[in-house]
Amino acid sequence: MKQSLFIVIIFFLSCSKPFDNRLLGIWKTNSKFYRATYKFEKVNHNIIGKLLYYNDGTTILHETGTTKDIFIKNLRYDDHLFIDAVSGATQTTSRNYEIKVMHTDTLEVTTFIHNKPSIETWTRKH
């Protein structure tokens, strides 16, 4: 009986998907149009994205330490991409961000503006 219980526990542990830590940390944009620093962190089994700094030459934003900083509320992993189905900025259910891990320190981030993709490279800040 103990042996079969042990086998069942091992089976469920091996089938459960481990939390994906590849995005966690601080990331900087490599855009010629603006500078920004973002942070991905785990909150209640979800990955959220927070704005730490943004400067496009006309608007400068700094982290406020409030929920206003959250620009991605819940990333989910789907078809080799992290997808933000509900963005805090737009309050919509359409895809707003697609994030592909290119390397341990490099992300390919696609944002959609009027259904047109804009692709950026973000690098991990050490």
PDB file of N, CA and C in Angstrom, residues 47 70-76 83-97:
ATOM      1  N   ILE A  47       2.998  35.279 -12.675  1.00  0.00           N
ATOM      2  CA  ILE A  47       4.095  36.168 -13.030  1.00  0.00           C
ATOM      3  C   ILE A  47       3.481  37.517 -13.376  1.00  0.00           C
ATOM      4  N   ILE A  70       2.101  47.965 -12.076  1.00  0.00           N
ATOM      5  CA  ILE A  70       1.902  46.668 -12.725  1.00  0.00           C
ATOM      6  C   ILE A  70       1.344  46.880 -14.130  1.00  0.00           C
ATOM      7  N   PHE A  71       2.106  46.441 -15.135  1.00  0.00           N
ATOM      8  CA  PHE A  71       1.643  46.557 -16.513  1.00  0.00           C
ATOM      9  C   PHE A  71       1.249  45.203 -17.089  1.00  0.00           C
ATOM     10  N   ILE A  72       1.652  44.143 -16.446  1.00  0.00           N
ATOM     11  CA  ILE A  72       1.221  42.793 -16.817  1.00  0.00           C
ATOM     12  C   ILE A  72       0.764  42.107 -15.538  1.00  0.00           C
ATOM     13  N   LYS A  73      -0.473  41.642 -15.536  1.00  0.00           N
ATOM     14  CA  LYS A  73      -1.033  41.062 -14.318  1.00  0.00           C
ATOM     15  C   LYS A  73      -0.858  39.558 -14.214  1.00  0.00           C
ATOM     16  N   ASN A  74      -0.830  38.863 -15.339  1.00  0.00           N
ATOM     17  CA  ASN A  74      -0.733  37.409 -15.260  1.00  0.00           C
ATOM     18  C   ASN A  74      -0.248  36.854 -16.592  1.00  0.00           C
ATOM     19  N   LEU A  75       1.019  36.538 -16.650  1.00  0.00           N
ATOM     20  CA  LEU A  75       1.554  35.897 -17.851  1.00  0.00           C
ATOM     21  C   LEU A  75       1.250  34.413 -17.797  1.00  0.00           C
ATOM     22  N   ARG A  76       0.931  33.852 -18.944  1.00  0.00           N
ATOM     23  CA  ARG A  76       0.758  32.400 -19.014  1.00  0.00           C
ATOM     24  C   ARG A  76       1.618  31.885 -20.155  1.00  0.00           C
ATOM     25  N   ILE A  83       2.486  34.795 -22.606  1.00  0.00           N
ATOM     26  CA  ILE A  83       1.457  35.657 -23.179  1.00  0.00           C
ATOM     27  C   ILE A  83       0.716  36.372 -22.065  1.00  0.00           C
ATOM     28  N   ASP A  84       0.534  37.674 -22.247  1.00  0.00           N
ATOM     29  CA  ASP A  84      -0.265  38.474 -21.329  1.00  0.00           C
ATOM     30  C   ASP A  84      -1.662  38.577 -21.929  1.00  0.00           C
ATOM     31  N   ALA A  85      -2.595  37.833 -21.380  1.00  0.00           N
ATOM     32  CA  ALA A  85      -3.957  37.856 -21.907  1.00  0.00           C
ATOM     33  C   ALA A  85      -4.752  39.024 -21.360  1.00  0.00           C
ATOM     34  N   VAL A  86      -4.385  39.500 -20.189  1.00  0.00           N
ATOM     35  CA  VAL A  86      -5.091  40.632 -19.596  1.00  0.00           C
ATOM     36  C   VAL A  86      -4.058  41.632 -19.119  1.00  0.00           C
ATOM     37  N   SER A  87      -3.903  42.705 -19.864  1.00  0.00           N
ATOM     38  CA  SER A  87      -2.921  43.720 -19.517  1.00  0.00           C
ATOM     39  C   SER A  87      -3.533  44.739 -18.579  1.00  0.00           C
ATOM     40  N   GLY A  88      -2.775  45.152 -17.596  1.00  0.00           N
ATOM     41  CA  GLY A  88      -3.261  46.156 -16.666  1.00  0.00           C
ATOM     42  C   GLY A  88      -3.415  47.518 -17.308  1.00  0.00           C
ATOM     43  N   ALA A  89      -2.670  47.776 -18.358  1.00  0.00           N
ATOM     44  CA  ALA A  89      -2.708  49.093 -18.982  1.00  0.00           C
ATOM     45  C   ALA A  89      -3.961  49.312 -19.813  1.00  0.00           C
ATOM     46  N   THR A  90      -4.439  48.279 -20.482  1.00  0.00           N
ATOM     47  CA  THR A  90      -5.530  48.477 -21.427  1.00  0.00           C
ATOM     48  C   THR A  90      -6.866  47.898 -20.981  1.00  0.00           C
ATOM     49  N   GLN A  91      -6.862  47.068 -19.920  1.00  0.00           N
ATOM     50  CA  GLN A  91      -8.096  46.467 -19.432  1.00  0.00           C
ATOM     51  C   GLN A  91      -8.868  45.746 -20.540  1.00  0.00           C
ATOM     52  N   THR A  92      -8.177  44.953 -21.311  1.00  0.00           N
ATOM     53  CA  THR A  92      -8.800  44.226 -22.400  1.00  0.00           C
ATOM     54  C   THR A  92      -8.426  42.760 -22.311  1.00  0.00           C
ATOM     55  N   THR A  93      -9.145  41.914 -23.031  1.00  0.00           N
ATOM     56  CA  THR A  93      -8.817  40.496 -23.006  1.00  0.00           C
ATOM     57  C   THR A  93      -8.037  40.072 -24.247  1.00  0.00           C
ATOM     58  N   SER A  94      -7.643  40.998 -25.080  1.00  0.00           N
ATOM     59  CA  SER A  94      -6.841  40.651 -26.246  1.00  0.00           C
ATOM     60  C   SER A  94      -5.376  40.543 -25.840  1.00  0.00           C
ATOM     61  N   ARG A  95      -4.597  39.868 -26.654  1.00  0.00           N
ATOM     62  CA  ARG A  95      -3.171  39.733 -26.365  1.00  0.00           C
ATOM     63  C   ARG A  95      -2.502  41.090 -26.504  1.00  0.00           C
ATOM     64  N   ASN A  96      -1.688  41.416 -25.512  1.00  0.00           N
ATOM     65  CA  ASN A  96      -0.977  42.684 -25.535  1.00  0.00           C
ATOM     66  C   ASN A  96       0.531  42.488 -25.564  1.00  0.00           C
ATOM     67  N   TYR A  97       1.009  41.416 -24.950  1.00  0.00           N
ATOM     68  CA  TYR A  97       2.430  41.109 -24.921  1.00  0.00           C
ATOM     69  C   TYR A  97       2.637  39.645 -25.248  1.00  0.00           C
TER      70      TYR A  97
END
